[in-house]
Short mmCIF file of C-alpha atoms in Angstrom, two decimals:
data_model
loop_
_atom_site.label_atom_id
_atom_site.label_comp_id
_atom_site.label_asym_id
_atom_site.label_seq_id
_atom_site.Cartn_x
_atom_site.Cartn_y
_atom_site.Cartn_z
CA UNK A 53 -2.01 20.30 4.10
CA UNK A 54 -2.80 18.96 0.64
CA UNK A 55 -3.48 15.22 0.86
CA UNK A 56 -4.16 12.86 -2.03
CA UNK A 57 -5.95 9.65 -1.05
CA UNK A 58 -5.90 6.50 -3.17
CA UNK A 59 -6.04 2.72 -2.84
CA UNK A 60 -6.34 -0.52 -4.82
CA UNK A 61 -9.79 -1.57 -3.55
CA UNK A 62 -11.66 1.06 -5.55
CA UNK A 63 -12.94 4.62 -5.09
CA UNK A 64 -15.98 3.43 -3.10
CA UNK A 65 -14.00 1.42 -0.56
CA UNK A 66 -15.20 1.84 3.02
CA UNK A 67 -11.64 1.84 4.34
CA UNK A 68 -10.56 4.60 1.96
CA UNK A 69 -13.32 6.96 3.05
CA UNK A 70 -13.07 6.00 6.74
CA UNK A 71 -9.69 7.73 6.84
CA UNK A 72 -10.35 10.45 4.24
CA UNK A 73 -13.48 11.58 6.13
CA UNK A 74 -11.32 12.53 9.14
CA UNK A 75 -9.21 14.95 7.07
CA UNK A 76 -11.96 17.18 5.66
CA UNK A 77 -10.29 20.12 7.37
CA UNK A 78 -7.39 19.74 4.95
CA UNK A 79 -7.30 20.28 1.19
CA UNK A 80 -7.99 16.71 0.09
CA UNK A 81 -9.05 14.64 -2.90
CA UNK A 82 -9.63 10.97 -3.56
CA UNK A 83 -8.28 9.57 -6.83
CA UNK A 84 -8.77 5.83 -6.90
CA UNK A 85 -9.47 2.99 -9.35
CA UNK A 86 -13.02 2.54 -10.58
CA UNK A 87 -12.83 -1.21 -9.86
CA UNK A 88 -10.91 -3.60 -7.62
CA UNK A 89 -7.19 -3.55 -8.50
CA UNK A 90 -5.64 -5.65 -5.74
CA UNK A 91 -2.46 -7.46 -6.79
CA UNK A 92 -1.73 -5.06 -9.65
CA UNK A 93 1.57 -4.09 -8.01
CA UNK A 94 3.34 -1.25 -9.88
CA UNK A 95 1.56 -1.70 -13.21
CA UNK A 96 0.43 1.38 -15.11
CA UNK A 97 -1.38 2.43 -18.28
CA UNK A 98 0.85 3.32 -21.22
CA UNK A 99 0.26 5.08 -24.53
CA UNK A 100 -1.76 4.43 -26.67
CA UNK A 101 -4.08 2.99 -24.01
CA UNK A 102 -6.67 5.39 -22.59
CA UNK A 103 -7.68 6.32 -19.05
CA UNK A 104 -11.27 7.03 -18.13
CA UNK A 105 -12.08 9.41 -15.28
CA UNK A 106 -15.39 10.20 -13.64
CA UNK A 107 -16.01 12.59 -10.76
CA UNK A 108 -18.20 11.02 -8.07
CA UNK A 109 -20.42 13.20 -5.88
CA UNK A 110 -21.70 12.68 -2.36
CA UNK A 111 -18.51 12.34 -0.30
CA UNK A 112 -17.99 15.95 0.74
CA UNK A 113 -14.67 16.23 -1.10
CA UNK A 114 -13.44 15.72 -4.64
CA UNK A 115 -13.59 12.04 -5.52
CA UNK A 116 -12.53 10.61 -8.85
CA UNK A 117 -12.96 7.07 -10.21
CA UNK A 118 -10.16 6.32 -12.65
CA UNK A 119 -10.18 3.45 -15.12
CA UNK A 120 -6.61 2.49 -14.34
CA UNK A 121 -4.26 1.14 -11.69
CA UNK A 122 -3.32 2.57 -8.29
CA UNK A 123 -0.07 3.89 -9.78
CA UNK A 124 -2.07 5.56 -12.57
CA UNK A 125 -4.18 7.25 -9.89
CA UNK A 126 -1.15 8.74 -8.16
CA UNK A 127 0.45 9.95 -11.38
CA UNK A 128 -2.80 11.26 -12.87
CA UNK A 129 -3.98 12.76 -9.60
CA UNK A 130 -0.73 14.58 -8.87
CA UNK A 131 -0.15 15.83 -12.41
CA UNK A 132 -3.66 16.60 -13.64
CA UNK A 133 -6.65 16.20 -11.32
CA UNK A 134 -5.42 17.52 -7.98
CA UNK A 135 -1.89 18.79 -8.38
CA UNK A 136 1.22 18.09 -6.33
CA UNK A 137 0.22 16.96 -2.82
CA UNK A 138 2.09 17.35 0.45
CA UNK A 139 1.15 13.77 1.34
CA UNK A 140 -0.23 10.70 -0.39
CA UNK A 141 -2.18 8.22 1.75
CA UNK A 142 -2.89 4.84 0.16
CA UNK A 143 -5.57 2.80 1.93
CA UNK A 144 -7.01 1.76 4.27
CA UNK A 145 -6.63 -1.53 2.41
CA UNK A 146 -8.96 -4.43 3.17
CA UNK A 147 -6.40 -7.06 4.06
CA UNK A 148 -2.76 -7.12 5.14
CA UNK A 149 0.28 -5.86 3.29
CA UNK A 150 3.07 -7.44 5.31
CA UNK A 151 6.34 -9.06 4.32
CA UNK A 152 6.41 -10.38 0.78
CA UNK A 153 2.91 -8.96 0.15
CA UNK A 154 4.56 -5.64 -0.68
CA UNK A 155 5.86 -7.05 -3.98
CA UNK A 156 2.34 -7.56 -5.29
CA UNK A 157 0.25 -4.93 -3.55
CA UNK A 158 -1.31 -2.05 -5.45
CA UNK A 159 -1.74 -0.23 -2.14
CA UNK A 160 1.99 -0.37 -1.46
CA UNK A 161 2.89 0.48 -5.06
CA UNK A 162 0.75 3.62 -5.01
CA UNK A 163 2.69 4.86 -1.96
CA UNK A 164 5.99 3.77 -3.51
CA UNK A 165 5.26 5.67 -6.70
CA UNK A 166 4.36 8.76 -4.70
CA UNK A 167 7.71 8.51 -2.89
CA UNK A 168 9.45 8.03 -6.23
CA UNK A 169 7.80 11.23 -7.47
CA UNK A 170 9.09 13.10 -4.42
CA UNK A 171 5.95 13.15 -2.25
CA UNK A 172 5.67 11.96 1.34
CA UNK A 173 3.58 8.80 1.40
CA UNK A 174 1.97 6.33 3.78
CA UNK A 175 0.39 2.95 2.96
CA UNK A 176 -2.35 1.72 5.33
CA UNK A 177 -3.58 -1.87 5.53
CA UNK A 178 -5.88 -3.71 7.92
CA UNK A 179 -4.97 -7.34 8.58
CA UNK A 180 -8.55 -8.56 8.34
CA UNK A 181 -10.33 -10.30 5.46
CA UNK A 182 -13.81 -9.24 6.56
CA UNK A 183 -13.42 -5.93 8.40
CA UNK A 184 -16.38 -4.10 9.90
CA UNK A 185 -16.99 -0.36 9.83
CA UNK A 186 -15.76 -0.26 13.43
CA UNK A 187 -12.48 -1.94 12.41
CA UNK A 188 -11.81 0.68 9.76
CA UNK A 189 -12.85 3.49 12.10
CA UNK A 190 -10.42 2.35 14.81
CA UNK A 191 -7.50 2.34 12.38
CA UNK A 192 -8.54 5.66 10.84
CA UNK A 193 -8.65 7.26 14.28
CA UNK A 194 -5.13 6.00 14.98
CA UNK A 195 -3.87 7.56 11.75
CA UNK A 196 -5.64 10.85 12.46
CA UNK A 197 -4.42 11.02 16.06
CA UNK A 198 -0.83 10.34 15.03
CA UNK A 199 -0.80 12.17 11.71
CA UNK A 200 1.39 15.07 12.83
CA UNK A 201 3.96 12.68 14.27
CA UNK A 202 3.93 10.55 11.11
CA UNK A 203 4.21 13.62 8.89
CA UNK A 204 7.18 14.89 10.92
CA UNK A 205 9.24 11.69 10.60
CA UNK A 206 12.42 12.57 8.72
CA UNK A 207 12.44 10.25 5.72
CA UNK A 208 15.21 9.94 3.14
CA UNK A 209 14.27 10.51 -0.51
CA UNK A 210 12.33 7.60 -2.06
CA UNK A 211 11.27 6.25 1.35
CA UNK A 212 7.69 5.83 2.59
CA UNK A 213 5.90 4.28 5.57
CA UNK A 214 3.99 1.01 5.50
CA UNK A 215 1.53 0.73 8.41
CA UNK A 216 -0.49 -2.39 9.20
CA UNK A 217 -3.20 -2.75 11.85
CA UNK A 218 -3.94 -6.15 13.45
CA UNK A 219 -7.30 -7.91 13.42
CA UNK A 220 -8.00 -6.85 17.02
CA UNK A 221 -7.66 -3.96 19.43
CA UNK A 222 -3.92 -3.26 19.20
CA UNK A 223 -1.55 -4.10 22.05
CA UNK A 224 0.79 -1.30 21.01
CA UNK A 225 2.92 -0.06 18.14
CA UNK A 226 6.09 -1.68 16.81
CA UNK A 227 8.48 0.06 14.44
CA UNK A 228 10.09 -2.85 12.65
CA UNK A 229 11.62 -4.29 9.51
CA UNK A 230 9.70 -6.03 6.74
CA UNK A 231 9.70 -9.81 6.79
CA UNK A 232 11.41 -11.45 3.81
CA UNK A 233 9.87 -14.87 4.45
CA UNK A 234 7.83 -16.16 1.51
CA UNK A 235 4.93 -16.94 3.82
CA UNK A 236 2.39 -17.66 1.09
CA UNK A 237 2.43 -21.20 -0.28
CA UNK A 238 1.22 -21.19 -3.88
CA UNK A 239 -1.30 -23.85 -4.88
CA UNK A 240 -3.08 -24.10 -8.24
CA UNK A 241 -6.16 -26.33 -8.29
CA UNK A 242 -7.03 -27.89 -11.64
CA UNK A 243 -10.63 -26.99 -12.50
CA UNK A 244 -10.48 -28.78 -15.84
CA UNK A 245 -7.72 -29.85 -18.23
CA UNK A 246 -6.69 -26.34 -19.27
CA UNK A 247 -8.07 -24.20 -16.41
CA UNK A 248 -6.50 -23.67 -12.97
CA UNK A 249 -7.70 -21.83 -9.88
CA UNK A 250 -5.00 -20.01 -7.87
CA UNK A 251 -5.27 -20.99 -4.23
CA UNK A 252 -2.85 -21.09 -1.33
CA UNK A 253 -2.23 -20.69 2.36
CA UNK A 254 0.08 -18.98 4.80
CA UNK A 255 2.98 -20.76 6.51
CA UNK A 256 4.88 -19.07 9.33
CA UNK A 257 7.20 -21.91 10.41
CA UNK A 258 10.36 -19.89 9.74
CA UNK A 259 9.04 -16.45 10.68
CA UNK A 260 11.56 -13.98 12.13
CA UNK A 261 9.97 -12.69 15.38
CA UNK A 262 11.38 -9.17 14.88
CA UNK A 263 9.38 -8.41 11.72
CA UNK A 264 6.14 -6.82 10.60
CA UNK A 265 4.44 -10.18 10.01
CA UNK A 266 5.29 -11.46 13.47
CA UNK A 267 4.36 -8.31 15.35
CA UNK A 268 1.12 -7.65 13.48
CA UNK A 269 0.12 -11.29 13.91
CA UNK A 270 0.80 -10.82 17.61
CA UNK A 271 -1.62 -7.92 17.88
CA UNK A 272 0.58 -4.87 17.25
CA UNK A 273 0.25 -2.01 14.81
CA UNK A 274 3.43 -2.13 12.71
CA UNK A 275 5.26 0.78 11.11
CA UNK A 276 7.93 -0.11 8.56
CA UNK A 277 9.93 2.36 6.46
CA UNK A 278 10.31 1.03 2.93
CA UNK A 279 12.35 2.36 0.04
CA UNK A 280 11.98 2.16 -3.73
CA UNK A 281 15.77 1.68 -4.09
CA UNK A 282 16.28 -2.06 -4.53
CA UNK A 283 20.05 -1.86 -4.94
CA UNK A 284 22.04 -4.39 -2.89
CA UNK A 285 24.97 -2.13 -2.05
CA UNK A 286 27.21 -4.76 -0.50
CA UNK A 287 26.94 -6.93 -3.59
CA UNK A 288 27.36 -3.87 -5.78
CA UNK A 289 30.83 -3.29 -4.32
CA UNK A 290 31.77 -6.94 -4.86
CA UNK A 291 30.65 -6.91 -8.48
CA UNK A 292 32.63 -3.73 -9.11
CA UNK A 293 35.78 -5.83 -8.54
CA UNK A 294 34.79 -8.30 -11.24
CA UNK A 295 36.55 -8.21 -14.61
CA UNK A 296 34.18 -8.64 -17.51
CA UNK A 297 35.25 -9.84 -20.95
CA UNK A 298 34.08 -7.92 -24.00
#
């Protein structure tokens, strides 16, 4: 199988290579940002801006550092550097991508763009701010052991899988919906009169127990199918009955 690996933490991320290393028996390549691109969401580089690209040696498979975003890496990798893959794996991300995090995550957006382009895709994130090599290895082994099952899941067009691993030995696996709770409370500390430092904290007071945030926080690996189609179909039908003046 041809597998394209990417992320938003950078081409030299330990989590990225922890999982890529286990797939050396496949036709693989890493195409990832040359610097940290967390929180870049679905941003991309547009003409007349330029993309830099440098091949990095020493990993045992083709590895490219791209001066762009995670979405750039998927588009550039699939069209130019590596060619159309059978699967795109984004991650393992250092830190969670649960609930509302998916709106901002470069890791998620790389997988979403792959799905939009017609490729199967999986996003991998570890719910740990300071993961060890053993933490990444445990998650990578889970992905490798279950890869055939994950690859065989029948997904509709434009749908991909978002998988999060808890900050502990997992109690099990939960296939579940994404939380829509805005669990991050935004705070901006004033450093001086015209400078502010973004800062915040998590609040789970209203958390739905049957969601990715709740299950992962409770020690489970979560698997959530996500789609790039943001259409609200029930509201669409209601609006169709509206008469608009011209």
